[in-house]
Short mmCIF file of C-alpha atoms in Angstrom, two decimals:
data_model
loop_
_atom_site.label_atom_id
_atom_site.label_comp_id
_atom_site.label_asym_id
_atom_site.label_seq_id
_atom_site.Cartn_x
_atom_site.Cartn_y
_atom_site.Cartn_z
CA UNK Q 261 0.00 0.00 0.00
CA UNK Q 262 1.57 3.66 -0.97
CA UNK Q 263 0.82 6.69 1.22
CA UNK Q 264 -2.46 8.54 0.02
CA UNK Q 265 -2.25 12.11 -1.04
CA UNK Q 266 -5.67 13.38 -0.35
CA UNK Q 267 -6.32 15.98 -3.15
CA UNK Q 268 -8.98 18.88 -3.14
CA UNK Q 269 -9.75 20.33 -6.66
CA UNK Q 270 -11.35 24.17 -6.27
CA UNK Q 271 -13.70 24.26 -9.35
CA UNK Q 272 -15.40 21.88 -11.67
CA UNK Q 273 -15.47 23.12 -15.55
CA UNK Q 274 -14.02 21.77 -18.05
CA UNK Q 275 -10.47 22.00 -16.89
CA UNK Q 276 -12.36 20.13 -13.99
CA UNK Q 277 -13.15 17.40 -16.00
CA UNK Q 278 -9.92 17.12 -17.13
CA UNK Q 279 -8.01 17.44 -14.10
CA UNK Q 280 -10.30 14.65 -12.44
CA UNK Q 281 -9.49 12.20 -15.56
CA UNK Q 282 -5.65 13.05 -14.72
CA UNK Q 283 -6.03 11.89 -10.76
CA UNK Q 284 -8.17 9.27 -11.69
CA UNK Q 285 -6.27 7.53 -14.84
CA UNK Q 286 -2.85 8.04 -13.62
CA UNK Q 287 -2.87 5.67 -10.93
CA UNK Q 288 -4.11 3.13 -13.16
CA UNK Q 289 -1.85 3.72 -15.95
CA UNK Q 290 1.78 4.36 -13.80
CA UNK Q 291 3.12 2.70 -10.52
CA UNK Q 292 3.12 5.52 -8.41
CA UNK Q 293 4.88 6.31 -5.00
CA UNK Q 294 1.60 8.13 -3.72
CA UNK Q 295 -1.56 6.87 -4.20
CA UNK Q 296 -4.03 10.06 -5.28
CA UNK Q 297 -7.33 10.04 -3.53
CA UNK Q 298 -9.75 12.22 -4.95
CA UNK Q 299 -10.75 13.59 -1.66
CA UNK Q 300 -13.32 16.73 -1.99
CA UNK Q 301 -14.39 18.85 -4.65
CA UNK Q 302 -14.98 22.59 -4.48
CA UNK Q 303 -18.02 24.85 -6.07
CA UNK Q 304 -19.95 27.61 -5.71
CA UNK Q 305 -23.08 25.97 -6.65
CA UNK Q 306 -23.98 22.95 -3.98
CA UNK Q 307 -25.96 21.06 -6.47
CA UNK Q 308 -23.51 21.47 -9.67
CA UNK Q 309 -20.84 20.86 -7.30
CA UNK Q 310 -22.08 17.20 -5.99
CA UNK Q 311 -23.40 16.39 -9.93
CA UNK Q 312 -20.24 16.75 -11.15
CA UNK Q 313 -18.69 15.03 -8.11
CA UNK Q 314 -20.65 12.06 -8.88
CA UNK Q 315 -20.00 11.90 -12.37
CA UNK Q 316 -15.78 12.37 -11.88
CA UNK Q 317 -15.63 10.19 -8.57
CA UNK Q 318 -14.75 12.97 -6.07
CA UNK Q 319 -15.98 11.80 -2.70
CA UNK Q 320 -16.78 15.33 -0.84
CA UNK Q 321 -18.10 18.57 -1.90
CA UNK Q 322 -18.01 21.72 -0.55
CA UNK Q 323 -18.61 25.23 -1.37
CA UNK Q 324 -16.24 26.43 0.86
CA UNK Q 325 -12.61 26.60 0.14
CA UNK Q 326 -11.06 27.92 2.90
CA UNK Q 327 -12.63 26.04 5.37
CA UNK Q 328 -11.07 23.31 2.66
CA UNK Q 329 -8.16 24.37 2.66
CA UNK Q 330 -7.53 24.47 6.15
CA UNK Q 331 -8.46 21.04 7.08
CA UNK Q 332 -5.58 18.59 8.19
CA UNK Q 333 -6.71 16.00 6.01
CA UNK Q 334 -6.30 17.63 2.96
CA UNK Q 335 -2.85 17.24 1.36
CA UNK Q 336 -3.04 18.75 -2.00
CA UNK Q 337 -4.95 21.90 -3.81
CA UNK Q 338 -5.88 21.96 -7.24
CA UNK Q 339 -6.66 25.11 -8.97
CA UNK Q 340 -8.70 25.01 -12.17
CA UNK Q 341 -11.13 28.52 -11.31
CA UNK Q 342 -10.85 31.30 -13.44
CA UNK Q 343 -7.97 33.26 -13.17
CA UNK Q 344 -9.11 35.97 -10.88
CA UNK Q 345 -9.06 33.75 -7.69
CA UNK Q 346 -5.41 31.84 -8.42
CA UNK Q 347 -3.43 33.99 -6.00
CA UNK Q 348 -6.30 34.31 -3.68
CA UNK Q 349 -6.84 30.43 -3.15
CA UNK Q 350 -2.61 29.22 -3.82
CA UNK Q 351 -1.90 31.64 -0.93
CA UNK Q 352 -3.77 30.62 1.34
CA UNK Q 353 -2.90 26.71 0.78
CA UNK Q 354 0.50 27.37 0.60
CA UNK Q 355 0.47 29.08 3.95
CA UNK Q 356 -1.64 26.16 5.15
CA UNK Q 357 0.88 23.74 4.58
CA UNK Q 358 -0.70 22.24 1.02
CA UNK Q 359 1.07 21.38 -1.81
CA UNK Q 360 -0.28 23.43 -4.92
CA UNK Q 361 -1.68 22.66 -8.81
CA UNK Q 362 -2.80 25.57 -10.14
CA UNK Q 363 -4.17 26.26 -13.91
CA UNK Q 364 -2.46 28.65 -16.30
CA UNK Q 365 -2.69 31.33 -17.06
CA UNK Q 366 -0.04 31.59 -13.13
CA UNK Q 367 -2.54 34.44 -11.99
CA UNK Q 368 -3.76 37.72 -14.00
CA UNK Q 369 -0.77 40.17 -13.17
CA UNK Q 370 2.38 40.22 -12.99
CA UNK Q 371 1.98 41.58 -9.77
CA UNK Q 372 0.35 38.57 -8.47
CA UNK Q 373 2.60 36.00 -10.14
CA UNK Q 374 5.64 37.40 -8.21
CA UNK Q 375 3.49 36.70 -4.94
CA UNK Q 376 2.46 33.62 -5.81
CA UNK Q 377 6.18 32.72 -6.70
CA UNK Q 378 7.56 33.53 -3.51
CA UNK Q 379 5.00 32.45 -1.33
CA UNK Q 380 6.19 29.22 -2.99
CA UNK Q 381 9.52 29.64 -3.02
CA UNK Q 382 8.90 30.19 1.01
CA UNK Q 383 7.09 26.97 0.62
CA UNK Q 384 9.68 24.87 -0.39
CA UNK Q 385 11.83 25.39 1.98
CA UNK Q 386 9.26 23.45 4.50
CA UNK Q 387 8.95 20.63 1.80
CA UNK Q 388 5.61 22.22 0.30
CA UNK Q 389 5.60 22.44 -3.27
CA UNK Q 390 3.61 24.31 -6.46
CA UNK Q 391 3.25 23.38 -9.91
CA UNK Q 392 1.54 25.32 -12.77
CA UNK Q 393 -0.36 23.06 -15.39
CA UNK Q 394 1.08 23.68 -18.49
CA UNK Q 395 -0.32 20.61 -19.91
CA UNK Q 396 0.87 20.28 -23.18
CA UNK Q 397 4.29 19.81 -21.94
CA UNK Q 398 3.49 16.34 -21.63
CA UNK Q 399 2.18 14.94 -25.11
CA UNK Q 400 4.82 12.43 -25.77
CA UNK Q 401 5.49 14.31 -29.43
CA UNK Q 402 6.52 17.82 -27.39
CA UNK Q 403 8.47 15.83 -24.54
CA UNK Q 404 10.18 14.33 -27.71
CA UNK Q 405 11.06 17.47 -29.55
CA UNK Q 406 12.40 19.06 -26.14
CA UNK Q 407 14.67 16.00 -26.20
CA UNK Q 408 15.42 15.63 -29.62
CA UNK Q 409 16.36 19.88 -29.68
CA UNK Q 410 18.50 18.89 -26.60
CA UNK Q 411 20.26 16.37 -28.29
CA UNK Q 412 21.61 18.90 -31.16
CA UNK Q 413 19.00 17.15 -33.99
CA UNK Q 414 18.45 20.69 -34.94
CA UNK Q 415 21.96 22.25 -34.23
CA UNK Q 416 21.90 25.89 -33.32
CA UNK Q 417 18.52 27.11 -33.56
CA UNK Q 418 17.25 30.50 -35.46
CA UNK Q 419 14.33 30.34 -35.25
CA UNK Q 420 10.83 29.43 -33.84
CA UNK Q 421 7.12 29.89 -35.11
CA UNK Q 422 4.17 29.35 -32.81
CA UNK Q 423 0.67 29.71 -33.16
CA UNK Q 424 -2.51 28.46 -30.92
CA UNK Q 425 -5.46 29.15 -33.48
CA UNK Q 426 -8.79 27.91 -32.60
CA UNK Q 427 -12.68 29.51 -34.27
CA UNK Q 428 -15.42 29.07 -31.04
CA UNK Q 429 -15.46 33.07 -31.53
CA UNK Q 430 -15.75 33.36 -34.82
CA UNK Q 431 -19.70 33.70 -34.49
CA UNK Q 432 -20.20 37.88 -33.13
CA UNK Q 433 -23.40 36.27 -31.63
CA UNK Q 434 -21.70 34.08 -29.51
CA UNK Q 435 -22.64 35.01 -25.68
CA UNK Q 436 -20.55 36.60 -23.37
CA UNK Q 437 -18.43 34.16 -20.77
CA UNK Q 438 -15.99 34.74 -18.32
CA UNK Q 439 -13.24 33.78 -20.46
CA UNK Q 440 -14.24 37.86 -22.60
CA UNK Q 441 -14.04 40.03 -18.93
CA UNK Q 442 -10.58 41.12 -18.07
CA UNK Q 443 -11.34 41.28 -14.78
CA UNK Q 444 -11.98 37.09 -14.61
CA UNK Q 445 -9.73 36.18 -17.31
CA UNK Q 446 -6.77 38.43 -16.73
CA UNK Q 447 -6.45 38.84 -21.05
CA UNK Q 448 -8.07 37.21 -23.89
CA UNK Q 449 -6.48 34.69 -26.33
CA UNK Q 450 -3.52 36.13 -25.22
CA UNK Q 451 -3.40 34.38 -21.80
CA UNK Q 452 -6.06 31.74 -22.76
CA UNK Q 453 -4.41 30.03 -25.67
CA UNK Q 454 -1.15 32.07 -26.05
CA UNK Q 455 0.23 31.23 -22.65
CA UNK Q 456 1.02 28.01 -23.80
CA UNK Q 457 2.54 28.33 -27.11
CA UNK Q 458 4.63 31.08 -24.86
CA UNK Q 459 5.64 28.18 -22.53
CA UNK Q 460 6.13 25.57 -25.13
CA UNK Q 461 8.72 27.91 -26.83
CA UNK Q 462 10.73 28.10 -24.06
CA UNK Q 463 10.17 24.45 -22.96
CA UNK Q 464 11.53 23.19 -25.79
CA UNK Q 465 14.02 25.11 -26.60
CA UNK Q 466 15.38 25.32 -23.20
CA UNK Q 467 15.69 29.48 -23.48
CA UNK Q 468 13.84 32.25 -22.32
CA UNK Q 469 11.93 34.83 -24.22
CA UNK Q 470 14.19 37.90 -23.54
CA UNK Q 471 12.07 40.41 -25.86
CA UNK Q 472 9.01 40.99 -27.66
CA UNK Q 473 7.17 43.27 -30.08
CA UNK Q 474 3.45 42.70 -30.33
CA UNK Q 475 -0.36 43.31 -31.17
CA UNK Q 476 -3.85 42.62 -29.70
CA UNK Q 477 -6.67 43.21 -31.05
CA UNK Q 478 -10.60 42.43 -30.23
CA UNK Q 479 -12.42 41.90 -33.26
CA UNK Q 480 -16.20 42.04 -31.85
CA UNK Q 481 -16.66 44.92 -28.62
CA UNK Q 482 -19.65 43.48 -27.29
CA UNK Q 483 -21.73 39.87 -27.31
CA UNK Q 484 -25.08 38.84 -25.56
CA UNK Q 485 -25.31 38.06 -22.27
CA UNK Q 486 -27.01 34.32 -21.37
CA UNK Q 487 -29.32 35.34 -18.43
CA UNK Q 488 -27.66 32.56 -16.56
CA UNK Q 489 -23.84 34.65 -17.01
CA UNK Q 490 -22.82 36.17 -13.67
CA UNK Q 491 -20.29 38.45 -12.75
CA UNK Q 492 -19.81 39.45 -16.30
CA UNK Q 493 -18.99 43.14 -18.09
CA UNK Q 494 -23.03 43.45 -17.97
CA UNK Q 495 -25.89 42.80 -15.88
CA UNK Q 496 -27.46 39.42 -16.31
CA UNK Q 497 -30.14 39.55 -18.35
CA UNK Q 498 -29.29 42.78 -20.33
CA UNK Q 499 -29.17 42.24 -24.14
CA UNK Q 500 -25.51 43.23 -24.60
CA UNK Q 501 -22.36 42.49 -22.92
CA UNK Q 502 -19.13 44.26 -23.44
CA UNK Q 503 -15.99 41.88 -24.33
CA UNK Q 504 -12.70 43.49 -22.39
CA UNK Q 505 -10.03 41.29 -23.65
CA UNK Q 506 -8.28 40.51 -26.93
CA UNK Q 507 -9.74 38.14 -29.76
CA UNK Q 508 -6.14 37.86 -31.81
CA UNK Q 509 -2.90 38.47 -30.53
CA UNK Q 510 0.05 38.49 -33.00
CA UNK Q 511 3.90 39.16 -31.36
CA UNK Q 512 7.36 38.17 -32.41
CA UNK Q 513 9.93 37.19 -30.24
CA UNK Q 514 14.01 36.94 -29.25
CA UNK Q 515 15.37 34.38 -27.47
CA UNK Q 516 18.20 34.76 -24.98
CA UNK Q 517 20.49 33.15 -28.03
CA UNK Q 518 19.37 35.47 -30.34
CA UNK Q 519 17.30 34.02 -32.45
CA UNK Q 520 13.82 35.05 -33.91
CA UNK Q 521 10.39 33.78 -32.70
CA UNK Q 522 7.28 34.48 -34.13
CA UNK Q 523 3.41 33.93 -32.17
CA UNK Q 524 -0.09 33.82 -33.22
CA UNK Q 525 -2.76 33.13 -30.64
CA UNK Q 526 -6.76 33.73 -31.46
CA UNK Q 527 -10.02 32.28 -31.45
CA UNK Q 528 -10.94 33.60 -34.76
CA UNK Q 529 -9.36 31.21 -36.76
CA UNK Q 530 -12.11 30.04 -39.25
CA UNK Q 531 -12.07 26.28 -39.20
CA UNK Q 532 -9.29 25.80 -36.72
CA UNK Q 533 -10.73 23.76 -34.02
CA UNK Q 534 -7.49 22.99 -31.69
CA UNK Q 535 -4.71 23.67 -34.02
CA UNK Q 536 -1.61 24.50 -31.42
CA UNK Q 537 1.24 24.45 -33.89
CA UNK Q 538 4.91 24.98 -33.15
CA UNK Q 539 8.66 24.40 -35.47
CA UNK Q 540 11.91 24.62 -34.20
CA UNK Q 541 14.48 25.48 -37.25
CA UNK Q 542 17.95 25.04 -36.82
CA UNK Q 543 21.34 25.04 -38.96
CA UNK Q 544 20.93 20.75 -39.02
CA UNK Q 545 17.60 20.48 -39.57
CA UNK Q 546 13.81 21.36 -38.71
CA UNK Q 547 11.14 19.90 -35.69
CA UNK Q 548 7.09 20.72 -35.97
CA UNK Q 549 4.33 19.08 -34.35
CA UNK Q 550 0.39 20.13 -34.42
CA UNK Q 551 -1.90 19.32 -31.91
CA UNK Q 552 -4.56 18.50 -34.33
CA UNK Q 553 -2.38 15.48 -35.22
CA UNK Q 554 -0.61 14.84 -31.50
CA UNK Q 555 0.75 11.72 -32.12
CA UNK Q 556 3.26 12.80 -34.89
CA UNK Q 557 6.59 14.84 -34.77
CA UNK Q 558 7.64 15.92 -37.94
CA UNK Q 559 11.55 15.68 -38.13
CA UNK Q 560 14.10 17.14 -40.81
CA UNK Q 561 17.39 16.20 -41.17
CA UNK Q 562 19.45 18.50 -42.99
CA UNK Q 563 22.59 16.19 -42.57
CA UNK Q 564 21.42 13.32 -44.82
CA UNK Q 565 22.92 13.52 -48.75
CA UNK Q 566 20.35 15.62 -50.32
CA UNK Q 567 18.81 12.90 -52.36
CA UNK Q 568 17.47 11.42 -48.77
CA UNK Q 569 16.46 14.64 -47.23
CA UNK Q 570 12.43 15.67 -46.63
CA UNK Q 571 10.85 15.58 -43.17
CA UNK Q 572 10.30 12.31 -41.94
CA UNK Q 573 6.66 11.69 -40.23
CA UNK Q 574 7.45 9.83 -36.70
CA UNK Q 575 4.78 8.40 -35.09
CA UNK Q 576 4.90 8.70 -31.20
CA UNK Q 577 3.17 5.84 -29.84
CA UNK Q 578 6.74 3.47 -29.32
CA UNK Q 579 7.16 2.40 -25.59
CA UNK Q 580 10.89 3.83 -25.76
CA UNK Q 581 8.79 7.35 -26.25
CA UNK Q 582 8.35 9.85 -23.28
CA UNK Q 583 5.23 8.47 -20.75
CA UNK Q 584 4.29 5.59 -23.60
CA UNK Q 585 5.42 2.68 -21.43
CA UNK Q 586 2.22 3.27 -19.09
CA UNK Q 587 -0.41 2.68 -21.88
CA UNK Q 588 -0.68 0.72 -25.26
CA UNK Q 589 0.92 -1.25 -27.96
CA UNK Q 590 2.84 0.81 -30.84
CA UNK Q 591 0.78 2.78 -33.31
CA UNK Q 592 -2.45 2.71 -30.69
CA UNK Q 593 -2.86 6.64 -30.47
CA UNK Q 594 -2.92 8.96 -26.90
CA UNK Q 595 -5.66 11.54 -26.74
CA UNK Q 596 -5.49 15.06 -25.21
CA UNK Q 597 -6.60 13.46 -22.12
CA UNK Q 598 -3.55 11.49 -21.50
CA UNK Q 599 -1.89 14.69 -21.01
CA UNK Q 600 -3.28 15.26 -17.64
CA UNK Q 601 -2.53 11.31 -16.27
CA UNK Q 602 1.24 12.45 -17.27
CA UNK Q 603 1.25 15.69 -15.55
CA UNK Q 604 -0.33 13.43 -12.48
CA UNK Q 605 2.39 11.53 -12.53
CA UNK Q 606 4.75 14.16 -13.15
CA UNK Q 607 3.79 15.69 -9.78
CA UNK Q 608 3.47 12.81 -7.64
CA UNK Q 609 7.07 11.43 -8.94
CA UNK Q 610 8.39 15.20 -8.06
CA UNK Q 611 6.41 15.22 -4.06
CA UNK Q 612 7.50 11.51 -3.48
CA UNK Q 613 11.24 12.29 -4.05
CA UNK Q 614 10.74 15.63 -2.01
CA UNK Q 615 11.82 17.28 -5.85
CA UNK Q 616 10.55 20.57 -7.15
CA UNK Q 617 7.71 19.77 -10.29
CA UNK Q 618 7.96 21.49 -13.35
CA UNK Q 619 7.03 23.80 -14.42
CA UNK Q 620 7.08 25.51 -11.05
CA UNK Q 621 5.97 29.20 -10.19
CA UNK Q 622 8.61 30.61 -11.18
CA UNK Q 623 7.90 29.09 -14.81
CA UNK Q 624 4.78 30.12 -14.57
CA UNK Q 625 6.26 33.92 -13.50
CA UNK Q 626 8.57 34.02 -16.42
CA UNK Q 627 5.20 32.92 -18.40
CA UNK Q 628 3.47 36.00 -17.32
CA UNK Q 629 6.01 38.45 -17.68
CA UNK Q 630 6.48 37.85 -21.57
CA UNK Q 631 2.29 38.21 -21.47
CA UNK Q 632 2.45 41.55 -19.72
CA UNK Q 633 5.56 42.90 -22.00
CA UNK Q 634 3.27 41.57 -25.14
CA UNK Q 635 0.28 43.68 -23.63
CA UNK Q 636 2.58 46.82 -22.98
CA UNK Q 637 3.96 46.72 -26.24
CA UNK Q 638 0.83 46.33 -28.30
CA UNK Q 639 -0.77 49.15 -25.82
CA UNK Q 640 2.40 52.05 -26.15
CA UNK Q 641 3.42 50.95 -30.08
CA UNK Q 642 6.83 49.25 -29.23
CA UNK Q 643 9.04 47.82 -31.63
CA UNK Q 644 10.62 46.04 -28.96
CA UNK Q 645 9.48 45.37 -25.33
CA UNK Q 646 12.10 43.85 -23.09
CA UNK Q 647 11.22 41.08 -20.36
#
């Protein structure tokens, strides 16, 4: 028998959902030092709150989280509320003693991140620790490229494109959610969707993001408002709601090496469902991978005699592959799901051996400081904004 960690998970939407498949899959998929128990879930709403506790297999609810938080038998907080109440609720678990999973976006300031980072950094020094769930770390295809660009497979890189294009705004009639009010969501498709092409960039390439020159935009100014939204840029009810964030954000980037980056996050992609898309090109060859086709890396390999060369199509399902040994024979595919069993057992792996998890806070700090020099450079007309 392995030592429980008792988890509480504040909020149940659809990173919710996804979170619960990660604590509940992971122990079936991986031999694990700590055995998760999915202990009590967190909502504002008492009867949405035990529905969806039912359906994931959380054994409590509550619609209290600090009274959550502060109970002894609690080991573990999980953040997936809207970014507005990140600091609020890791600062208070942290000071209880709790080890910390929180969402991205880190928080929805700058200002906040840097608390949240040393409140953790504090933290660790009594054995508590904090992750941020940058989930797409852990496809096998981007924990390959990492380790393929590590290798030298690309040589010196110069440059990298990334773009996170999805449509679900498309529509102008599309209502109002929290995700369109800055004061919930921090920013738009800028911290939504371009966090993590942000944070993939420098995950893989194992640099920073040292400057940036960017634009946001919002394409529609106001949408309805669903008489069920609260706490919106409106009053429920009204007919119109005003949007306060970006739709599209465009920026290039430097790395600390030098070399060029270019971004594209926005959710008026027509036709683009989930189409996260980044390539790494270096002096000895080129990496890309697509979310809308996860299980494939796309490799170049400039060394070969030119009558071999063209991108080879690698198919990441092998058992040598990163987190593949846990689940199914070659060439039987992982879905986006799988991601959050990894990061699961990322985190557990990391508390057992009394390790720091990555990406910690201060990942998710240097995460929100390119976001804010983005912002600041779209807002004063900067050709370059430094970190």
């Amino acid at each position: 028998m392995t030592t429980p960690l008792r988890v509480a998970m504040i909020g149940h939407g659809f990173m919710g959902a996804a979170h619960s498949v990660g604590w509940r899959q992971a122990p079936a998929a991986f031999d694990l030092p700590l055995s998760p128990q999915m202990a009590v879930l967190v909502g504002r709403d008492a009867a949405k709150t035990s529905a969806a506790a039912e359906r994931w297999g959380w054994t409590e609810t509550s619609t209290d989280w600090r009274s959550v938080v502060a109970r002894d038998d609690i080991d573990l907080v999980d953040i997936v509320t809207p970014g507005d109440s990140h600091a609020e609720i890791a600062l208070a678990a942290l000071a209880a003693g709790k080890h910390v999973l929180c969402e991205k976006p880190l928080a929805n300031s700058v200002a906040e991140a840097e608390e949240m980072e040393r409140a953790a950094r504090d933290a660790a020094a009594h054995g508590v620790r904090a992750m941020v769930g940058f989930t797409y770390r852990r496809v096998p295809a981007v924990t390959l490229m990492r380790d393929m660009v590590a290798a030298g497979r690309v040589g010196t890189i110069r440059q990298v494109r990334a773009s996170y294009r999805q449509d679900w705004l498309a529509d102008p009639e599309s209502p109002m959610t929290w995700r369109l009010d800055k004061d919930r969501a921090g920013s738009g498709a800028l911290g939504d969707i371009g966090a993590h092409i942000v944070d993939m960039a420098q995950f893989v390439t194992r640099q920073d993001i040292s400057a940036v020159s960017g634009v946001l935009e919002t394409l529609v100014s106001e949408r309805p408002v669903l008489a069920e939204s609260v706490g919106l840029s409106g009053t429920a009810g009204t007919e119109r709601g005003t949007v306060t964030v970006d739709d599209v954000a465009v920026f290039t980037g430097r790395l600390t090496s030098g070399a060029l980056a270019s971004f594209e996050a926005t959710r008026f992609a027509t036709g683009r469902k989930n189409a996260l898309d980044i390539e790494i090109s270096g002096d000895a060859g080129s990496l890309h991978w697509n979310l809308e086709d996860m299980n494939v890396l796309d490799f170049y390999d400039a060394t070969r005699p030119a009558a071999e060369q063209g991108f080879a199509r690698i198919l990441v399902t092998e058992p040598e592959h990163p987190y593949l040994s846990g689940w199914w024979p070659a060439g039987h595919m992982l879905g986006y799901e799988h991601g959050f069993s990894h990061q699961v057992k990322d985190l557990i792996e990391a508390l057992a051996a009394g390790a720091q998890p990555s990406p910690s806070f201060e990942d998710g700090l240097r995460v929100q400081r390119v976001l804010d020099a983005v912002e600041r450079s779209s807002r004063d007309g900067s050709a370059w904004t430094n970190i």
